[in-house]
Coordinates of C-alpha atoms and ligand atoms in Angstrom, one line a residue:
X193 CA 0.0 0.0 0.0
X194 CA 1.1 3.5 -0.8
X195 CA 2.3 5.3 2.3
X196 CA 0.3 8.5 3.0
X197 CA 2.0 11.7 2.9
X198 CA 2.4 14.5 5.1
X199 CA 3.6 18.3 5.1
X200 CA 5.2 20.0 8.0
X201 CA 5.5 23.6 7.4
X202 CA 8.2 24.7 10.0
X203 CA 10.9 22.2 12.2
X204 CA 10.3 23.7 15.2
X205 CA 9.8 21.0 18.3
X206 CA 6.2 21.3 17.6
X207 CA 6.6 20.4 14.1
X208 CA 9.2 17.8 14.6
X209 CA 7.0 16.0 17.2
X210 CA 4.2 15.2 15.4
X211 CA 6.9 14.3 12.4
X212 CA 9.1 12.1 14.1
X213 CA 6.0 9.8 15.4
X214 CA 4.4 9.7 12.0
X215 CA 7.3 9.3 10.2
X216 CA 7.8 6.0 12.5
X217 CA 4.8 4.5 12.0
X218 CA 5.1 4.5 8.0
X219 CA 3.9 7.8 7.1
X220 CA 6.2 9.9 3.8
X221 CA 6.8 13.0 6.3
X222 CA 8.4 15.9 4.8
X223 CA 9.5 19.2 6.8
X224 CA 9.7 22.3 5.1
X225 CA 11.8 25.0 7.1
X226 CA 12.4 28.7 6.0
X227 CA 15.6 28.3 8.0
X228 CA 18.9 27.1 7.9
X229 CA 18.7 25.1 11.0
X230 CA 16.1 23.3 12.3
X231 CA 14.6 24.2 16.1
X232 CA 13.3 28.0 15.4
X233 CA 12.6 29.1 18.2
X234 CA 14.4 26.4 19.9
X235 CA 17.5 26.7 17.8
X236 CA 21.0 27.6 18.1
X237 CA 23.6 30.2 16.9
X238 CA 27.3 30.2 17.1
X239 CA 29.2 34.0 18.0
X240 CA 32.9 32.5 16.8
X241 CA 33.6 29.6 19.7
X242 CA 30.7 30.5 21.7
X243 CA 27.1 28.4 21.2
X244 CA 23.4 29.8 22.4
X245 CA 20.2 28.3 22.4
X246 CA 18.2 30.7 20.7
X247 CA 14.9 30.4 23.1
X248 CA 14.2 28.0 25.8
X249 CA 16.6 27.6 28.5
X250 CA 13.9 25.4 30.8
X251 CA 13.3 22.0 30.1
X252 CA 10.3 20.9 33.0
X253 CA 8.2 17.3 32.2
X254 CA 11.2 15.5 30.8
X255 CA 8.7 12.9 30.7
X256 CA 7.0 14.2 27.8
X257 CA 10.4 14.4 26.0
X258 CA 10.9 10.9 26.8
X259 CA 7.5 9.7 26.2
X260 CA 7.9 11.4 21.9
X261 CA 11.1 9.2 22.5
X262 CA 9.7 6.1 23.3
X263 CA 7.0 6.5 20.9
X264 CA 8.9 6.0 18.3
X265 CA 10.8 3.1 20.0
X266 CA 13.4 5.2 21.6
X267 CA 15.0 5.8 24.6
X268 CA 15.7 10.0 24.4
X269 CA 19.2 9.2 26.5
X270 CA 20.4 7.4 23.3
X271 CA 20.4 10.9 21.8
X272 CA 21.1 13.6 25.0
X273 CA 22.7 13.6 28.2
X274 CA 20.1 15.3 30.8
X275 CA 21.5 17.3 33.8
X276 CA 19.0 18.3 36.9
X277 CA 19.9 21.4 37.9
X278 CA 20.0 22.0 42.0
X279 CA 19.2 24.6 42.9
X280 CA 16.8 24.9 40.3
X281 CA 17.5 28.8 40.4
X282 CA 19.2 31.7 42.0
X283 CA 15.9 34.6 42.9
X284 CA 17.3 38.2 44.0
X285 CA 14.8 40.2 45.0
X286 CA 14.6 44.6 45.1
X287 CA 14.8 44.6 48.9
X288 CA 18.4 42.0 48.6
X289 CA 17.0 39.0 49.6
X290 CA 18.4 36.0 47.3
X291 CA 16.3 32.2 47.7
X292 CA 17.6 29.5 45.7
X293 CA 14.7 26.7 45.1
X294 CA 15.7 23.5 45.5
X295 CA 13.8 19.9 45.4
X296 CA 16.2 19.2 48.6
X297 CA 13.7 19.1 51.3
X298 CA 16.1 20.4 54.3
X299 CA 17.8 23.5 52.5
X300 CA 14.5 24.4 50.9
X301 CA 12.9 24.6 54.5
X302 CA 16.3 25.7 56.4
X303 CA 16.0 29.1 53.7
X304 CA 12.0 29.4 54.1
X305 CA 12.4 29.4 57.7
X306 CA 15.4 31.6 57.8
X307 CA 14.0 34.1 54.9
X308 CA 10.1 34.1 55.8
X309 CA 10.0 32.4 59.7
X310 CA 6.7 30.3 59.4
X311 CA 6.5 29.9 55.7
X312 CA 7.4 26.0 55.5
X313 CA 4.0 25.1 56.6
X314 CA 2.6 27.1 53.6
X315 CA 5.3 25.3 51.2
X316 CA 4.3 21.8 52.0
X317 CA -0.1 22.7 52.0
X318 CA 0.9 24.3 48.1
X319 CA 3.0 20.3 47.3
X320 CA 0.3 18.7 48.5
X321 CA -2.9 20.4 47.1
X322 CA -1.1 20.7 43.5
X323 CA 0.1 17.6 43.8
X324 CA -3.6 16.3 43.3
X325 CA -3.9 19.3 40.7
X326 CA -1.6 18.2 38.7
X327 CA -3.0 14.6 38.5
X328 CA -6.2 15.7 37.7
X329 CA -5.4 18.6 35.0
X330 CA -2.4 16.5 33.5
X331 CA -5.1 14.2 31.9
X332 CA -6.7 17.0 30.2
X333 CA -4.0 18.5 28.1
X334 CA -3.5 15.3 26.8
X335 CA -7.1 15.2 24.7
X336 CA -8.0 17.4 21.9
X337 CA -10.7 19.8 22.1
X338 CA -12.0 20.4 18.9
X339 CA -15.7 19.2 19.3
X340 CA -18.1 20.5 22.4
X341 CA -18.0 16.6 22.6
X342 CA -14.8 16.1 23.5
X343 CA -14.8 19.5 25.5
X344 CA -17.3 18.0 27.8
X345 CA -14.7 14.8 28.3
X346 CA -15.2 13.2 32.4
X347 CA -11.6 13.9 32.8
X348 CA -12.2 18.0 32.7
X349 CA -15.1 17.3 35.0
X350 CA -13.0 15.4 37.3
X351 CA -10.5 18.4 37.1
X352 CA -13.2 21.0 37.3
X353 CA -12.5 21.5 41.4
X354 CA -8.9 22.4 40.6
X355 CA -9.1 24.5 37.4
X356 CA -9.1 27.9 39.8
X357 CA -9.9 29.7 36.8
X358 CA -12.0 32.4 38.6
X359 CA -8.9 33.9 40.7
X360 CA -5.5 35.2 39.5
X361 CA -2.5 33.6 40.2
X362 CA -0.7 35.7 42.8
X363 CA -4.2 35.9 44.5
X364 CA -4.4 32.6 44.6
X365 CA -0.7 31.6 45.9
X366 CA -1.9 34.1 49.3
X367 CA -3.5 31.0 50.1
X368 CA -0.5 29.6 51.2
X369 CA 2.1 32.1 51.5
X370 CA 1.8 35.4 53.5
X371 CA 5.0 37.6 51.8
X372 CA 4.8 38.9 48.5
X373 CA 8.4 37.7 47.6
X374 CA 7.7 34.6 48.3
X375 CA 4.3 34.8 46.4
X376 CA 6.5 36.1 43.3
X377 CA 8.9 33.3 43.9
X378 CA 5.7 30.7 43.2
X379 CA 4.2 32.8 40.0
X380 CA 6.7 34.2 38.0
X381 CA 6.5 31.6 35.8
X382 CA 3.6 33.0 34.2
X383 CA 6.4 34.4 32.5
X384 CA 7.1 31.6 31.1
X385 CA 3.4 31.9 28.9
X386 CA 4.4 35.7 28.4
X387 CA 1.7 36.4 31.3
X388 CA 1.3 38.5 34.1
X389 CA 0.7 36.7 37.5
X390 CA -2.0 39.4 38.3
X391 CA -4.3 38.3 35.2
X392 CA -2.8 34.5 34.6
X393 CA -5.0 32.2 35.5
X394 CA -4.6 30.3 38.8
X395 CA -4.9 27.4 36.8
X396 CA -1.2 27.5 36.0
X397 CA 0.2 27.3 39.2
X398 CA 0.8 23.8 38.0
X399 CA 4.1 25.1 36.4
X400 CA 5.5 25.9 39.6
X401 CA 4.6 22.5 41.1
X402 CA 6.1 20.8 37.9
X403 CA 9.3 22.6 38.8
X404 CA 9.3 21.8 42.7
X405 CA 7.7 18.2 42.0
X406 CA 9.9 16.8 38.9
X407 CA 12.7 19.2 38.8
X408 CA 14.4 21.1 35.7
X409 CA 16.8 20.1 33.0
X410 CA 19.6 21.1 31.1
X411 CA 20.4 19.5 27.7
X412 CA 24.3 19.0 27.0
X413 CA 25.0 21.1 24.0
X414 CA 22.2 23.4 24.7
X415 CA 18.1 22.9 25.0
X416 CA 18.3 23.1 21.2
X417 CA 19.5 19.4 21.5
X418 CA 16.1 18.7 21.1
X419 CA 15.0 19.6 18.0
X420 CA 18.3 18.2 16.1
X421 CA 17.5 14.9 18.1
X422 CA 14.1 15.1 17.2
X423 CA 15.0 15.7 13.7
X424 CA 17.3 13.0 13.9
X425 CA 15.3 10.7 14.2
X426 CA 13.0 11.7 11.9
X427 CA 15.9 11.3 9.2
X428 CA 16.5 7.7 10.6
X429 CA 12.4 7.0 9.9
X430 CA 12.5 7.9 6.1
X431 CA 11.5 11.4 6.7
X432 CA 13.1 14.7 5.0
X433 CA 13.7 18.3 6.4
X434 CA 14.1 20.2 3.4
X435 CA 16.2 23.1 5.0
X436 CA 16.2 27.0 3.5
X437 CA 12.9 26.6 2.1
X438 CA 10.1 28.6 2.8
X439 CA 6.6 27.5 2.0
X440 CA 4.5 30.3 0.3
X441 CA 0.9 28.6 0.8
X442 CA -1.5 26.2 1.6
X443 CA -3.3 24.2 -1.4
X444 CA -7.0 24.2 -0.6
X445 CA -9.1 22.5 -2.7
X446 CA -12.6 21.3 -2.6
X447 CA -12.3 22.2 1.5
X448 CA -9.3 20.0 2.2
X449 CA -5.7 20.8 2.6
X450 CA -4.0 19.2 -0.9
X451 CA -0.4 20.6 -0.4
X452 CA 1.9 23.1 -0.2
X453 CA 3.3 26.1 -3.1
X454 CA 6.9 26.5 -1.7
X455 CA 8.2 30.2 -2.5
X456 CA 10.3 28.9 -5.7
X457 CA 6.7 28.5 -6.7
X458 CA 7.2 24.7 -6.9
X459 CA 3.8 22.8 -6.2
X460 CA 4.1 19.8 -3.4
X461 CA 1.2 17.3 -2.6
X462 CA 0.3 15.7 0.5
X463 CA -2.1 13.6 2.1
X464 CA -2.7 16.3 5.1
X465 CA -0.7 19.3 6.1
X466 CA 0.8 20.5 9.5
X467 CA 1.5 24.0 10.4
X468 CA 4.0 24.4 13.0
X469 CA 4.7 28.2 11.7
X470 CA 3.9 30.8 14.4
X471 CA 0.0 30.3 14.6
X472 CA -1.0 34.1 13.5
X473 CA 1.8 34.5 11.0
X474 CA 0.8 31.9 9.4
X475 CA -3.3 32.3 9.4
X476 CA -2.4 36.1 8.0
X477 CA 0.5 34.8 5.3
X478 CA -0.3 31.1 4.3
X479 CA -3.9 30.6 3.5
X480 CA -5.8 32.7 1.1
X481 CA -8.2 35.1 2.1
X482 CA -11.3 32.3 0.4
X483 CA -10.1 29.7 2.6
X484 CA -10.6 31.5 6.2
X485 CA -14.3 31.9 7.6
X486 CA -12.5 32.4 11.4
X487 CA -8.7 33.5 11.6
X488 CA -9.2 36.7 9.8
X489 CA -6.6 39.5 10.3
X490 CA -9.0 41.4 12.1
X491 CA -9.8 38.5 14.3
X492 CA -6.3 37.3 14.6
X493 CA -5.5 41.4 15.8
X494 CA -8.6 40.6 18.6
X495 CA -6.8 37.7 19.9
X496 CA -4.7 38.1 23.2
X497 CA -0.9 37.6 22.6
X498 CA 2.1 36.7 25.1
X499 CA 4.1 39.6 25.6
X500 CA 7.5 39.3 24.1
X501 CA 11.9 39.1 24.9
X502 CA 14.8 41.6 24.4
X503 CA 17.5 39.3 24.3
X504 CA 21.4 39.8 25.0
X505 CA 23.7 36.7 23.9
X506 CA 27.4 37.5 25.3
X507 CA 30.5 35.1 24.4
X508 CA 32.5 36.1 27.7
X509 CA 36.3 35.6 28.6
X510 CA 35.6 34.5 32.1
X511 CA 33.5 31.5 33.9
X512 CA 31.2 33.4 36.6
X513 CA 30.6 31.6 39.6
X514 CA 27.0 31.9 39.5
X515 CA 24.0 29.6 39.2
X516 CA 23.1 28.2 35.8
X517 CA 19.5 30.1 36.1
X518 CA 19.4 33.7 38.1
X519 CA 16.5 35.8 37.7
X520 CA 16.5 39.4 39.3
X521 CA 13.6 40.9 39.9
X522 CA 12.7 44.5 39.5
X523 CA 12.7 46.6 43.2
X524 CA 8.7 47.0 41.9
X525 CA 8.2 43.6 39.8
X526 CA 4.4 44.6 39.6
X527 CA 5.0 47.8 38.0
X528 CA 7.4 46.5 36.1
X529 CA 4.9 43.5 34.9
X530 CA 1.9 45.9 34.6
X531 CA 4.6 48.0 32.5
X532 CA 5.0 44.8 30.2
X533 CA 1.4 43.7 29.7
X534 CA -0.9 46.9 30.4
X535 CA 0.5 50.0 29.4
X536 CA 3.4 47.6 26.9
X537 CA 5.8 50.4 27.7
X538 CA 9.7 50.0 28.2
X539 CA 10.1 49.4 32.2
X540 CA 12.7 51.9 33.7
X541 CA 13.8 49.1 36.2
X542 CA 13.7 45.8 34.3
X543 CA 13.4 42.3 35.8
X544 CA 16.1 40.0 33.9
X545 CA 16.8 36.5 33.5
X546 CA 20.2 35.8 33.5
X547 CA 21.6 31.9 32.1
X548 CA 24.8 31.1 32.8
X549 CA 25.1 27.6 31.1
X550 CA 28.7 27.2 31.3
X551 CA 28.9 26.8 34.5
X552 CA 26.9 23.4 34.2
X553 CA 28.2 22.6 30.2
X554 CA 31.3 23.2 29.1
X555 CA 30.7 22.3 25.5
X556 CA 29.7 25.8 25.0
X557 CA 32.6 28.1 25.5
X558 CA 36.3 27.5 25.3
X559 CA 37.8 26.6 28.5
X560 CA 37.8 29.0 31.4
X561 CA 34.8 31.5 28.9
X562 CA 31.1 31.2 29.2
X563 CA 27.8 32.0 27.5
X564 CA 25.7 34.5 29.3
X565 CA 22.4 34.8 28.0
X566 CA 20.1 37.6 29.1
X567 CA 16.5 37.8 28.7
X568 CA 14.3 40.9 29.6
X569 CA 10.4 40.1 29.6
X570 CA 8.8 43.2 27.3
X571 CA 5.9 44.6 25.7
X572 CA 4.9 42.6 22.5
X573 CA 5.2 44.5 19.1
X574 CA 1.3 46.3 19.9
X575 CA 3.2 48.3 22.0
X576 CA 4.5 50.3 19.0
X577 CA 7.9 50.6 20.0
X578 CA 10.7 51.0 17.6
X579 CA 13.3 49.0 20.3
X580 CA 16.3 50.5 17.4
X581 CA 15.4 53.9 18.8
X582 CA 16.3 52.9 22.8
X583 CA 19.1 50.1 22.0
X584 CA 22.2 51.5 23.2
X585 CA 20.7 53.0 26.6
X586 CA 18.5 49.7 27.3
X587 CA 21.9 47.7 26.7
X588 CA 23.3 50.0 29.4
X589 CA 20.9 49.5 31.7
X590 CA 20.4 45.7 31.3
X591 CA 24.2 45.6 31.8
X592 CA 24.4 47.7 35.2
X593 CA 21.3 45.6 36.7
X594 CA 23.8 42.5 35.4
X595 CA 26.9 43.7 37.5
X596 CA 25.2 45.6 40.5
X597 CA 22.4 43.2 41.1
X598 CA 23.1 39.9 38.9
X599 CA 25.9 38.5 40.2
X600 CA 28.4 39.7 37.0
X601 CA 30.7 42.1 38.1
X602 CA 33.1 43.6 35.6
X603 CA 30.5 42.0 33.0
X604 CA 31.2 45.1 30.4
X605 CA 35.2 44.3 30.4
X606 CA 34.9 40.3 29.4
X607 CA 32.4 40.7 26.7
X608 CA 34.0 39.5 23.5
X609 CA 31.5 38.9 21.5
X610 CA 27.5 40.1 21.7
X611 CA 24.4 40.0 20.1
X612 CA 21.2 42.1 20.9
X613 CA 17.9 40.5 19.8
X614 CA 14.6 42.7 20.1
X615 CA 11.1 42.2 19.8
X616 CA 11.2 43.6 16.5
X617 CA 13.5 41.1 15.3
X618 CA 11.4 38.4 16.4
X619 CA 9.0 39.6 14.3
X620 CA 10.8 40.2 11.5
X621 CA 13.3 38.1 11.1
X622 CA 11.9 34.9 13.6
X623 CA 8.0 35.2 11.6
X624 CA 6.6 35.3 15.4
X625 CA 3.1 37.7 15.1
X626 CA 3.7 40.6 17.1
X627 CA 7.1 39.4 18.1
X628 CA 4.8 37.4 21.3
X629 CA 7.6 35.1 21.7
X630 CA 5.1 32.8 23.8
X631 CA 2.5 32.6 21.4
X632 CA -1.1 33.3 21.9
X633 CA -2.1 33.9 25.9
X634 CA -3.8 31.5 28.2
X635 CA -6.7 33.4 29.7
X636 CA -9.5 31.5 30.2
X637 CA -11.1 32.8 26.7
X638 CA -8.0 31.2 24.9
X639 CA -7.7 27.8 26.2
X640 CA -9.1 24.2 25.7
X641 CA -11.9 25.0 23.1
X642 CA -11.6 28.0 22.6
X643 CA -7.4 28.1 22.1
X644 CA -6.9 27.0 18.0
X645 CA -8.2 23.2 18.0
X646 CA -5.3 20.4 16.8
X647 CA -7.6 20.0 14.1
X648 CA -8.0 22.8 12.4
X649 CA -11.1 24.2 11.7
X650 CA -10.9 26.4 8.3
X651 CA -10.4 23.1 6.1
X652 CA -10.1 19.2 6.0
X653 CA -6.6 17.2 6.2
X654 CA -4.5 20.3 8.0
X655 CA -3.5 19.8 11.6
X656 CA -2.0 22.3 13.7
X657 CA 1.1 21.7 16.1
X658 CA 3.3 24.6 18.4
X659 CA 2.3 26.8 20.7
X660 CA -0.8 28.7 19.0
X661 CA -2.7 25.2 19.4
X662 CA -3.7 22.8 22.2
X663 CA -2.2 22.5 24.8
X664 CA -0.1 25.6 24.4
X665 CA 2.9 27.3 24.8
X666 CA 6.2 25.5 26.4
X667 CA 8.4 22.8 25.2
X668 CA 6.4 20.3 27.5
X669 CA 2.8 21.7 26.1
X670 CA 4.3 21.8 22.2
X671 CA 5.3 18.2 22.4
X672 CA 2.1 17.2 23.3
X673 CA 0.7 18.8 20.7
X674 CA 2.5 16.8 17.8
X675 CA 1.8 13.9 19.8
X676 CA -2.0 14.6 20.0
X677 CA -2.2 16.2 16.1
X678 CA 0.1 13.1 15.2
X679 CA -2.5 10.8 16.9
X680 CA -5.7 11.9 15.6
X681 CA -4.1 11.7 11.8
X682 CA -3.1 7.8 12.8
X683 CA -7.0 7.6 14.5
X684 CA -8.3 8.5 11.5
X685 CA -6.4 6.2 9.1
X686 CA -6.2 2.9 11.8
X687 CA -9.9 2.9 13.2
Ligands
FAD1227 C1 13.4 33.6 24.2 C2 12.4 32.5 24.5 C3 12.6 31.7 25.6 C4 11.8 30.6 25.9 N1 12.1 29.9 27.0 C5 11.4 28.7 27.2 C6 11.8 27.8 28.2 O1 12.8 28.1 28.9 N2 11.1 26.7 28.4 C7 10.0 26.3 27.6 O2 9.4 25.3 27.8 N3 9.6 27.2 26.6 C8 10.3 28.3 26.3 N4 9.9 29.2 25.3 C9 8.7 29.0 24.6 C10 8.6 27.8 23.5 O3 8.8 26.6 24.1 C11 9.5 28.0 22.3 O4 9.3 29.2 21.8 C12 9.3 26.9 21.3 O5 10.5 26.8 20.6 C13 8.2 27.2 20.3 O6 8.0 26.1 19.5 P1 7.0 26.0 18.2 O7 7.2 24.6 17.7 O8 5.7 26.4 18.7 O9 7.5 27.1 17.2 P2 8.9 27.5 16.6 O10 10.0 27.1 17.4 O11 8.8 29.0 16.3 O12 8.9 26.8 15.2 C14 8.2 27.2 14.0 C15 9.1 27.0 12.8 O13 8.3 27.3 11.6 C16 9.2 27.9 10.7 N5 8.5 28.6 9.7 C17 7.7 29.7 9.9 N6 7.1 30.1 8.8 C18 7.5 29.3 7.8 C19 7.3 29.1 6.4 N7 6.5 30.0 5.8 N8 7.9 28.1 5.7 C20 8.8 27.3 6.4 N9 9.0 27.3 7.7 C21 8.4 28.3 8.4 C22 10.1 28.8 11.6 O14 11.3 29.1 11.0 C23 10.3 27.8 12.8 O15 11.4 27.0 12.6 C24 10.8 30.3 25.0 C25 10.6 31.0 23.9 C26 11.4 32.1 23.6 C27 11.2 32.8 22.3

């Protein structure tokens, strides 16, 4: 029997998911990707000897990894070496108080005690209550919701007690803790969605509990690992990813995806598509205005977006004896949050995130250098800003907070090599809508049926995969998303 075929615009770890399982159970998988590399925003650069992972620096729910792994009958340590980093990360806050959270049960309550006297008690009500959260939402991200049928599925209704989707996030983690740093040490990974932990959803104060429950992970060679593993193995399935090709548009025919019309103007056919491209991009660029009854422009400019990076990669002459992840917080973090997402201007004291991977990896730096990676949450590209205008003063700035309050003295003299990334450039060079580096948001309004179904809803045979879909933005989240588009195209060709 023929194989079926199937186009993958874009090789990010979304894309390359759902590939590298159809590709292994007998499916013609082809990826086409605009850029030279495969990963997008989970890719790599090279600045002379020194190596960056273009995005994601986090790896939580290794399992998920594994799981694509195993899939495909696979075990993902075959292809990476996986480090669990302890303490997971270095916090400073405004007022000089540093916490570094740690899955060791005695340090983590000998520095709650000693920072915030009575606060352990709070620590271990939060582990236990989303320790049941967690095993009642974790079922739920792993359906599709693309009918009210499957909406209305008895796992949801099981979880329904521990959505907490009518109360914020920082709201919500007052039940357990009393001090607002310790509150912010709990929520800022709405961050990690591009959200504010005022408006975020209380919902995701499961990220925090994946960290403290199943810890964090470095990839040797850089979280980018992934996607050239991923792709890998694709390659050792029979599958192609056709590098340095850019596909123009969707074929829709008849109300079915039929293919793709590269930008050489070359014509290629396929069983289904997949769209890993950025989820508004490619609504507003790929599919002809006939073919879109929803994901209009002026619909897609309605939707709520994730709020976007400024990013400084530095090759550096000198190994800093600092934590692999250090995130320094602004002396007002809620101004400085409300400054990101409300009024999307540029925060005069910025929080940063500051990655020191060298200090765990030595694969990317010569001996005795690092890699320090700096990322400043900012306003997504709605905020107007031309970041050209401000880029020698913000580089200042970001560099002081760096050596005063980061942990990098001298930073300025060992720099040998740099390069500044804005939300512009995310936009125009990275095809990321907006420059909202975390994709669509995750209010309420945006999520489970109403978020972009896996199975996309303008025309037959087309599947998305990525952050814009189900279950949404986040290495673990984008895995799961192949998985589940890659598992309703082998539903409906095995039942
Ligand atoms: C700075 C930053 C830090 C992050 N940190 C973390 C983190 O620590 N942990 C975490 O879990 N997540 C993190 N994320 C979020 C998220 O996990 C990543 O952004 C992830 O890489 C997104 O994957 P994706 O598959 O949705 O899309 P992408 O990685 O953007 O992949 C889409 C691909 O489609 C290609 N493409 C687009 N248009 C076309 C076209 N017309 N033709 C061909 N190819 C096309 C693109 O080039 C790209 O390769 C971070 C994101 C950013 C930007």
């Amino acid at each position: 029997m023929k194989k079926k075929s199937v186009a993958v615009i874009g090789a990010g770890p979304g894309g390359l998911s759902a590939a590298m399982i159809l590709a292994s159970k007998g499916y013609d998988v082809n990826v086409y990707e605009k850029e030279a590399i495969v990963g997008g925003r989970n890719g790599y650069f090279q600045l002379g000897k020194y190596r960056f992972d273009i995005g994601p620096t986090f790896l939580m729910m290794r399992n998920v990894l594994d799981e694509i792994f195993e899939i495909t009958g696979r075990n993902s340590e075959d292809y990476m070496e996986f480090t669990e980093l302890d303490p997971m990360y270095r916090l400073a806050f405004g007022n000089g108080k540093t916490f570094f959270p740690t899955r060791n049960k005695e340090s983590m309550k000998q520095q709650l005690e000693s920072l915030w006297p009575g606060s352990w008690d709070g620590y271990e009500r939060y582990m236990k209550r989303e320790a049941k959260k967690y095993e009642k939402l974790i079922p739920c991200l792993q359906k599709p919701y693309g009918t009210i049928r499957e909406t209305l599925n008895p796992n949801l209704f099981l979880a329904t007690p521990y959505l907490d989707g009518h109360i914020n996030l920082f709201k919500y983690l007052g039940k357990y803790f009393k001090h607002d740093d310790l509150k912010i040490s709990f929520t800022f990974q709405a961050k990690y969605l591009g959200m504010s932990p005022w408006e975020c959803p209380a919902t995701f104060s499961i990220i925090s509990y994946l960290e403290h429950g199943f810890g964090i992970w470095h990839v040797k060679g850089g979280l980018n690992q992934m996607s050239q593993q991923m792709a890998k193995v694709l390659e050792e399935e029979g599958g192609k990813v056709h590098l340095n090709t850019q596909v123009k548009e969707i074929i829709v025919e008849n109300g079915a995806a039929k293919g793709l019309i590269l930008s050489d103007g070359s014509e290629i056919r396929s069983d289904y598509v997949v769209i890993n491209a950025d989820f508004a991009h490619a609504m507003n660029n790929l599919i002809a205005p006939e073919h879109k009854r929803k994901y209009t422009p002026s619909h897609l400019s309605n939707m709520k977006y994730s709020c976007s990076t400024w990013m400084m990669y530095l090759g550096v002459d000198k190994l800093y004896d600092v934590p692999h992840h250090n995130i320094i917080f602004s002396p007002d973090y809620k101004k400085n949050v409300d400054e990101i997402t409300k009024s999307m201007t540029i925060s005069p004291e910025p929080s940063i995130y500051i990655q020191n991977a060298a200090i765990t990896d030595p694969t990317l730096a010569p001996k005795g250098h690092s890699t320090i990676y700096i990322l400043v949450p900012a306003p997504n590209n709605k905020s107007g800003i031309n970041w050209a205008d401000y880029e020698s003063d913000f580089r200042e700035k970001i560099l002081d907070i760096a050596e005063q309050r980061g942990g990098l003295p001298d930073l300025r003299r060992h720099i040998v090599t740099e390069k500044l990334f804005t939300p512009n450039d995310w936009e125009d060079q990275m095809a990321v809508y907006r420059g909202a580096t975390f994709n669509l948001a995750h209010n309420i309004g945006q999520m489970l049926y109403f978020r972009p179904h896996n199975k996309f809803e303008e025309f037959e045979n087309c599947y998305l995969v990525g952050g814009g879909t189900h279950p949404g933005s986040g290495i673990p989240t984008i895995l799961e998303s192949g998985k589940l588009s890659a598992s309703m195209i082998l539903k409906r060709d095995f039942t």
